[in-house]
Every structure is written in C-alpha cells, then in structure tokens.
Short mmCIF file of C-alpha atoms in Angstrom, two decimals:
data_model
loop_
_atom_site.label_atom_id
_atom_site.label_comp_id
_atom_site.label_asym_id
_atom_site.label_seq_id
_atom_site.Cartn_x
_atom_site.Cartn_y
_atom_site.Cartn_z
CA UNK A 1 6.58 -11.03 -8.28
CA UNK A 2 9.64 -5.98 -11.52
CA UNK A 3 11.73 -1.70 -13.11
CA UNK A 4 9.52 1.28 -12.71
CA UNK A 5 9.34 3.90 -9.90
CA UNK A 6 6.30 4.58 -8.23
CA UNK A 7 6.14 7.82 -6.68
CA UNK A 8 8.21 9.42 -3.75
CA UNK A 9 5.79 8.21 -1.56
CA UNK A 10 4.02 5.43 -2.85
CA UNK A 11 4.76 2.08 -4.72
CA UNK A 12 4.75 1.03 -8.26
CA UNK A 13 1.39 -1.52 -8.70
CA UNK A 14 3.26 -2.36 -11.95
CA UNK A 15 5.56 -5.25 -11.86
CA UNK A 16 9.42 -4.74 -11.50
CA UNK A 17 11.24 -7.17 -13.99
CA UNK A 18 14.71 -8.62 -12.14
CA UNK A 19 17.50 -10.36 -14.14
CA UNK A 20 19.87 -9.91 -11.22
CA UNK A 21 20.02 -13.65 -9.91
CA UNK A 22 22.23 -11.83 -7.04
CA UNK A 23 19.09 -9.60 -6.11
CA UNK A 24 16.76 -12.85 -5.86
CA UNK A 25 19.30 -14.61 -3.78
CA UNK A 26 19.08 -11.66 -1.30
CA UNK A 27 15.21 -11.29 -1.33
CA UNK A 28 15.29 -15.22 -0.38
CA UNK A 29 16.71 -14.71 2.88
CA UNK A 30 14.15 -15.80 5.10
CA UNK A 31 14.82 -12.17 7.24
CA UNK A 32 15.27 -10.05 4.29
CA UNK A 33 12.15 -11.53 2.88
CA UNK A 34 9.93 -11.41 6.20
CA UNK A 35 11.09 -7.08 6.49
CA UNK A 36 9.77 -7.35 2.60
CA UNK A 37 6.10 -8.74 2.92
CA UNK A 38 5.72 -6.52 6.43
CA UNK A 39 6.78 -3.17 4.60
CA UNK A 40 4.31 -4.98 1.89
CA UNK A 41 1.35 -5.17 4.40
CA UNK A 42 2.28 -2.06 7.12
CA UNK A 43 3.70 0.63 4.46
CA UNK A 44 6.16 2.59 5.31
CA UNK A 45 7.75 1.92 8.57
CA UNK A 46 11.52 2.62 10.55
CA UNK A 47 13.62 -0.06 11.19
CA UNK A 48 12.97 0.50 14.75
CA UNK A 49 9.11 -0.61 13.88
CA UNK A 50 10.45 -3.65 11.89
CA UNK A 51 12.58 -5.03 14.19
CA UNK A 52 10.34 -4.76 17.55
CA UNK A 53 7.38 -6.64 15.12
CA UNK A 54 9.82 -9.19 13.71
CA UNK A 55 11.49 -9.48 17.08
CA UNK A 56 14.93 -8.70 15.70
CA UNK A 57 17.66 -5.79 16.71
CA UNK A 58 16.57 -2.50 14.98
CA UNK A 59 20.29 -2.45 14.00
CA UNK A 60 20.02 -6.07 12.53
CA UNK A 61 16.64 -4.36 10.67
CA UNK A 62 18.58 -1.29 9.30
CA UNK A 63 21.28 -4.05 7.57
CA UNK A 64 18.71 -6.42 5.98
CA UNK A 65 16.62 -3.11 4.85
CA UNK A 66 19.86 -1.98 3.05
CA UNK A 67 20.43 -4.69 1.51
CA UNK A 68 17.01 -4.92 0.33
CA UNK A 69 17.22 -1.41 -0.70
CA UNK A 70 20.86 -2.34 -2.64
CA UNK A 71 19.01 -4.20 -4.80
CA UNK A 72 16.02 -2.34 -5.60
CA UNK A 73 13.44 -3.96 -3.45
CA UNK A 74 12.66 -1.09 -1.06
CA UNK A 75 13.41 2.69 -1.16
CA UNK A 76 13.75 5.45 1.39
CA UNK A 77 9.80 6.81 1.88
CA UNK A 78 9.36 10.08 2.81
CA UNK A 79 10.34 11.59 6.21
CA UNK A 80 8.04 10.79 9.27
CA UNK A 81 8.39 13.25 11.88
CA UNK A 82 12.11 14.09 11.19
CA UNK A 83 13.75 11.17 12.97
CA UNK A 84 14.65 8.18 11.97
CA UNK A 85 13.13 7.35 8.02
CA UNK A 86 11.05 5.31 7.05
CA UNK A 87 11.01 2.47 4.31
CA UNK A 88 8.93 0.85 1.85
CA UNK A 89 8.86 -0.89 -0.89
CA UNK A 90 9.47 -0.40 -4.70
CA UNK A 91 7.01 -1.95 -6.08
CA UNK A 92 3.87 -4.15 -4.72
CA UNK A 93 4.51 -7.12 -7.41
CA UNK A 94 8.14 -8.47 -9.20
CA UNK A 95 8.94 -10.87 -11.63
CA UNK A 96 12.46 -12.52 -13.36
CA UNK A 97 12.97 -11.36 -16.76
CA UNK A 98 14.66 -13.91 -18.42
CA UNK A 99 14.26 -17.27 -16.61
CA UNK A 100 14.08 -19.67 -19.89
CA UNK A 101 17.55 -18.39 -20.94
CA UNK A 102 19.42 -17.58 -17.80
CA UNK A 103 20.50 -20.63 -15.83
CA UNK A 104 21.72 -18.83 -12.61
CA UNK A 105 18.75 -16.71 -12.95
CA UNK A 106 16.18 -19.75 -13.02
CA UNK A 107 18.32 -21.49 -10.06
CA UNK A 108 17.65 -18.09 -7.88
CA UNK A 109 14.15 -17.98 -8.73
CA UNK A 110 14.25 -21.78 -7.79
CA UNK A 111 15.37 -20.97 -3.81
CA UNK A 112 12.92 -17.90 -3.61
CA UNK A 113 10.02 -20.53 -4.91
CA UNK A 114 10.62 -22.72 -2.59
CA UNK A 115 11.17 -19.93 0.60
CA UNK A 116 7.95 -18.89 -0.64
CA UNK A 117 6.43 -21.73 -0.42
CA UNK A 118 7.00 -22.48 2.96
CA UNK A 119 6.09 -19.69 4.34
CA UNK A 120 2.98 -20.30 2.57
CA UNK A 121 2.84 -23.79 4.15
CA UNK A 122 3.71 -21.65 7.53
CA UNK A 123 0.77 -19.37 6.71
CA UNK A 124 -1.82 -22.56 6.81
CA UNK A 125 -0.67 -24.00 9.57
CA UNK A 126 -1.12 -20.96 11.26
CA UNK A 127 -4.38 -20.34 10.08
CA UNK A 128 -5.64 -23.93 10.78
CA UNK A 129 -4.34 -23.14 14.66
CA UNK A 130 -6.97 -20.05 14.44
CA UNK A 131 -9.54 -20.29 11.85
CA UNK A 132 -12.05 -21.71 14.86
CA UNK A 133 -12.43 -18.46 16.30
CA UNK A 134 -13.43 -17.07 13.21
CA UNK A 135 -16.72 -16.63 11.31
CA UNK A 136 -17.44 -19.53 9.85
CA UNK A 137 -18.21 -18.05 6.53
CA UNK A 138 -14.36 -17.07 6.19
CA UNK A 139 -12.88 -20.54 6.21
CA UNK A 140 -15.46 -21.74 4.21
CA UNK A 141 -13.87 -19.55 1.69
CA UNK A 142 -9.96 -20.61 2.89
CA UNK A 143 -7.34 -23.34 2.67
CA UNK A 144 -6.38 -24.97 -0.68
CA UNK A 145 -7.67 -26.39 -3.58
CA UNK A 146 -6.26 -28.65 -6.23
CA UNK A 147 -7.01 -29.60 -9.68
CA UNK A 148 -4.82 -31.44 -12.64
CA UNK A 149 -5.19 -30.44 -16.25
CA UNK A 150 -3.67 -30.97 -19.37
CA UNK A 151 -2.78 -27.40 -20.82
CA UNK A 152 -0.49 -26.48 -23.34
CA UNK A 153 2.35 -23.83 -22.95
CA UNK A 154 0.33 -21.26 -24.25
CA UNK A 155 -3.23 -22.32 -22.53
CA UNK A 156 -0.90 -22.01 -19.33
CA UNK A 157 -0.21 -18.78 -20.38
CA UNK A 158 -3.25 -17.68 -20.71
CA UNK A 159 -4.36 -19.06 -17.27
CA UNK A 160 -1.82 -16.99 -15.33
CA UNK A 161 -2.27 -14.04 -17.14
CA UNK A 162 -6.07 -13.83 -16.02
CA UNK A 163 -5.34 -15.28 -12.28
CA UNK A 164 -2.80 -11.57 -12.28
CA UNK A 165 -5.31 -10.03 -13.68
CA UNK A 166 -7.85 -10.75 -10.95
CA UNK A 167 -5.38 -9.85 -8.56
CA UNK A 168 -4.47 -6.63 -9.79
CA UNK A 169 -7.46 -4.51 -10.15
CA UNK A 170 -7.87 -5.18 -5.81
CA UNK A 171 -4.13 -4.02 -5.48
CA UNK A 172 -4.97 -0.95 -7.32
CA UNK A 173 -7.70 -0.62 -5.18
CA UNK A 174 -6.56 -1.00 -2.03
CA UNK A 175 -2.97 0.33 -2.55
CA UNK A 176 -0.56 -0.49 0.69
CA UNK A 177 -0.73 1.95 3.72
CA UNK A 178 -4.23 3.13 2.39
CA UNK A 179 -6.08 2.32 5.23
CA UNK A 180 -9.00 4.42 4.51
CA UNK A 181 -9.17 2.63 0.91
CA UNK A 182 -10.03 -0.74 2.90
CA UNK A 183 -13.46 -1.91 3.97
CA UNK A 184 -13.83 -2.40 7.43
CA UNK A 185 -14.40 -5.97 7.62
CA UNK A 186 -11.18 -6.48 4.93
CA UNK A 187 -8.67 -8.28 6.30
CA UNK A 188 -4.54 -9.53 4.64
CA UNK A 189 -5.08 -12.61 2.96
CA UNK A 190 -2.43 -14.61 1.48
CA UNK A 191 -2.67 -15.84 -2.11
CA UNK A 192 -0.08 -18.24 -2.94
CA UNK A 193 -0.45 -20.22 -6.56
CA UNK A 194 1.90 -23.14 -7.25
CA UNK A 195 2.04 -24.30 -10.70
CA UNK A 196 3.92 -27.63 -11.50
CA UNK A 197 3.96 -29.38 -15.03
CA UNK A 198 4.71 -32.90 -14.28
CA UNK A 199 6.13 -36.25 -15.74
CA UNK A 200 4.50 -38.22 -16.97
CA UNK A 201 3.10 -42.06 -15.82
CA UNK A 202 4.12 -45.04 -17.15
CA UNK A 203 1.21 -45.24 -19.29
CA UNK A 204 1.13 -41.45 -20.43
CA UNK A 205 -0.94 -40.07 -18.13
#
C-alpha cells in the first residue's frame, strides 16, 4: 500500500514507498485510516463532508486530515467553490520500503496489518448482513477463499507481483472521483489478500 506526486488534482496510481514507521503508526488509527479509504473511494471531499459521513465533528475531521496530510498521505486538492478545501489523497496504493531491515518499521507495518485486517473482517460481516438482497450472481463471485502451498521466497514473489498487477491496470482505469470512467453496474469492492508463511508440523508439514 508509496513517493511520487500525482498531479494538482489527481492521485499518483504509482505506489508511494514509506520508511517513516511514525507515518504508519498514524495511518493505523482506526479514524485517520477510515478519512483515508473514504477520500480513497469519494475523491476529493471537505472535512465538513468527512465528518457528517463518518459521523464525527468536522473539526475532529480537519485534525485527523492534517495529520494525515503531515505525513504525506493526503494533500490539499484543488479549490471547490472557494470555501472550505477539499482533500484527497496522495497516492491510490503505498508500500514500506525497508521492512526486512528496519525493526520499528516492520513493527508499524505489523499494527496497520492487523487494523487492516479487521476492517476487512468488518467488511464481511457486513456484507454477509446484505448480500441477500443482492443479485445472486454477485455473491457467487464474493467472500473468501483459501488455499496452502509450498512456495519459495522468490515463487512468493512472483505471486504478489502478478496479484498487483491485476489490480493495477482497473485502478488506472477507473481512477478515483472518475465517475464517468465507471460502468454503471460497477460497484467498490474490497480486495483484501493475507499472506502468512507458517511453522511448520511436527512431522514437517
């Protein structure tokens, strides 16, 4: 989930590199990161906006988006109407730079996996609560899936690299606050991928 700018008024589809353990820290706050994915889906929006669809004080808003914006997550967007300004974010993907040789880094990354997570979890649940009312041939197509293999670092590697590269090309495509980009029938979905490497059994397995 990286440092180029996109431009004044759009984000960067290229991923922004962190190394600031400080910086994922902040992004894991469970506010800070909810302002984060809705700039992610809406655009650019006020903190006003924000805070009436996250039911939070547009004040309370303004501080998390500044300290989002302190550490390079979102930027000012261009003026609206010539009130309050808008936000958005940097980039539409980010990643840590250095995790194999940065211990605080790795621990940081560690919190934000596990926020992530749950509001993955969150995500289901939700879904599962509303998925009846929906075309059948859409939750045919949702939920989870789970397979164990036996991979090497670099087979891993590989594996990753072409699951971002499926994803990318559609973020390209569809780039955020382009609603005329989007089919009608498209709707957000939420791709969460959680990759584990674990011990092993007592007899090897």
């Amino acid at each position: 989930m990286s440092l180029e700018s996109g431009s004044a008024d759009r984000p960067d589809t290229r991923p922004r590199l962190y190394d600031n353990p400080l910086a994922i820290r902040a992004l894991a706050h469970p506010t800070r990161l909810s302002l984060y994915l809705l700039l992610g889906r809406d655009g650019p929006i006020t903190a006003a906006e924000a805070g009436r669809q996250l039911d939070i004080s547009q004040a309370l808003a303004s501080h998390h988006l500044r300290q989002l914006a302190k550490y390079g997550f979102v930027v000012p967007a261009e003026p609206g109407d010539g009130r309050e300004r808008p936000w958005r974010v940097a980039s539409t993907s980010f990643g840590l730079s250095d995790v194999a040789h940065d211990p605080e880094l790795a621990a940081a990354g560690g919190v934000l996996d596990e926020v992530l997570v749950e509001r993955a979890l969150a995500n289901l649940l939700d879904w599962n609560t509303r998925r009846a009312d929906w075309d059948p041939a859409w939750y045919e197509l949702t939920g989870t899936g789970h397979s164990l293999v036996y991979l090497t670092r670099e087979e891993l590697a590989e594996f990753i690299d072409g699951m971002q590269a499926l994803v990318a090309p559609l973020v390209e495509r569809r780039r955020i606050g382009d609603r005329a980009a989007r089919p009608d029938d498209a709707v957000p979905v939420d791709i969460t991928y959680v990759v584990t490497p674990l011990p092993p059994t007592e007899n090897g397995g």
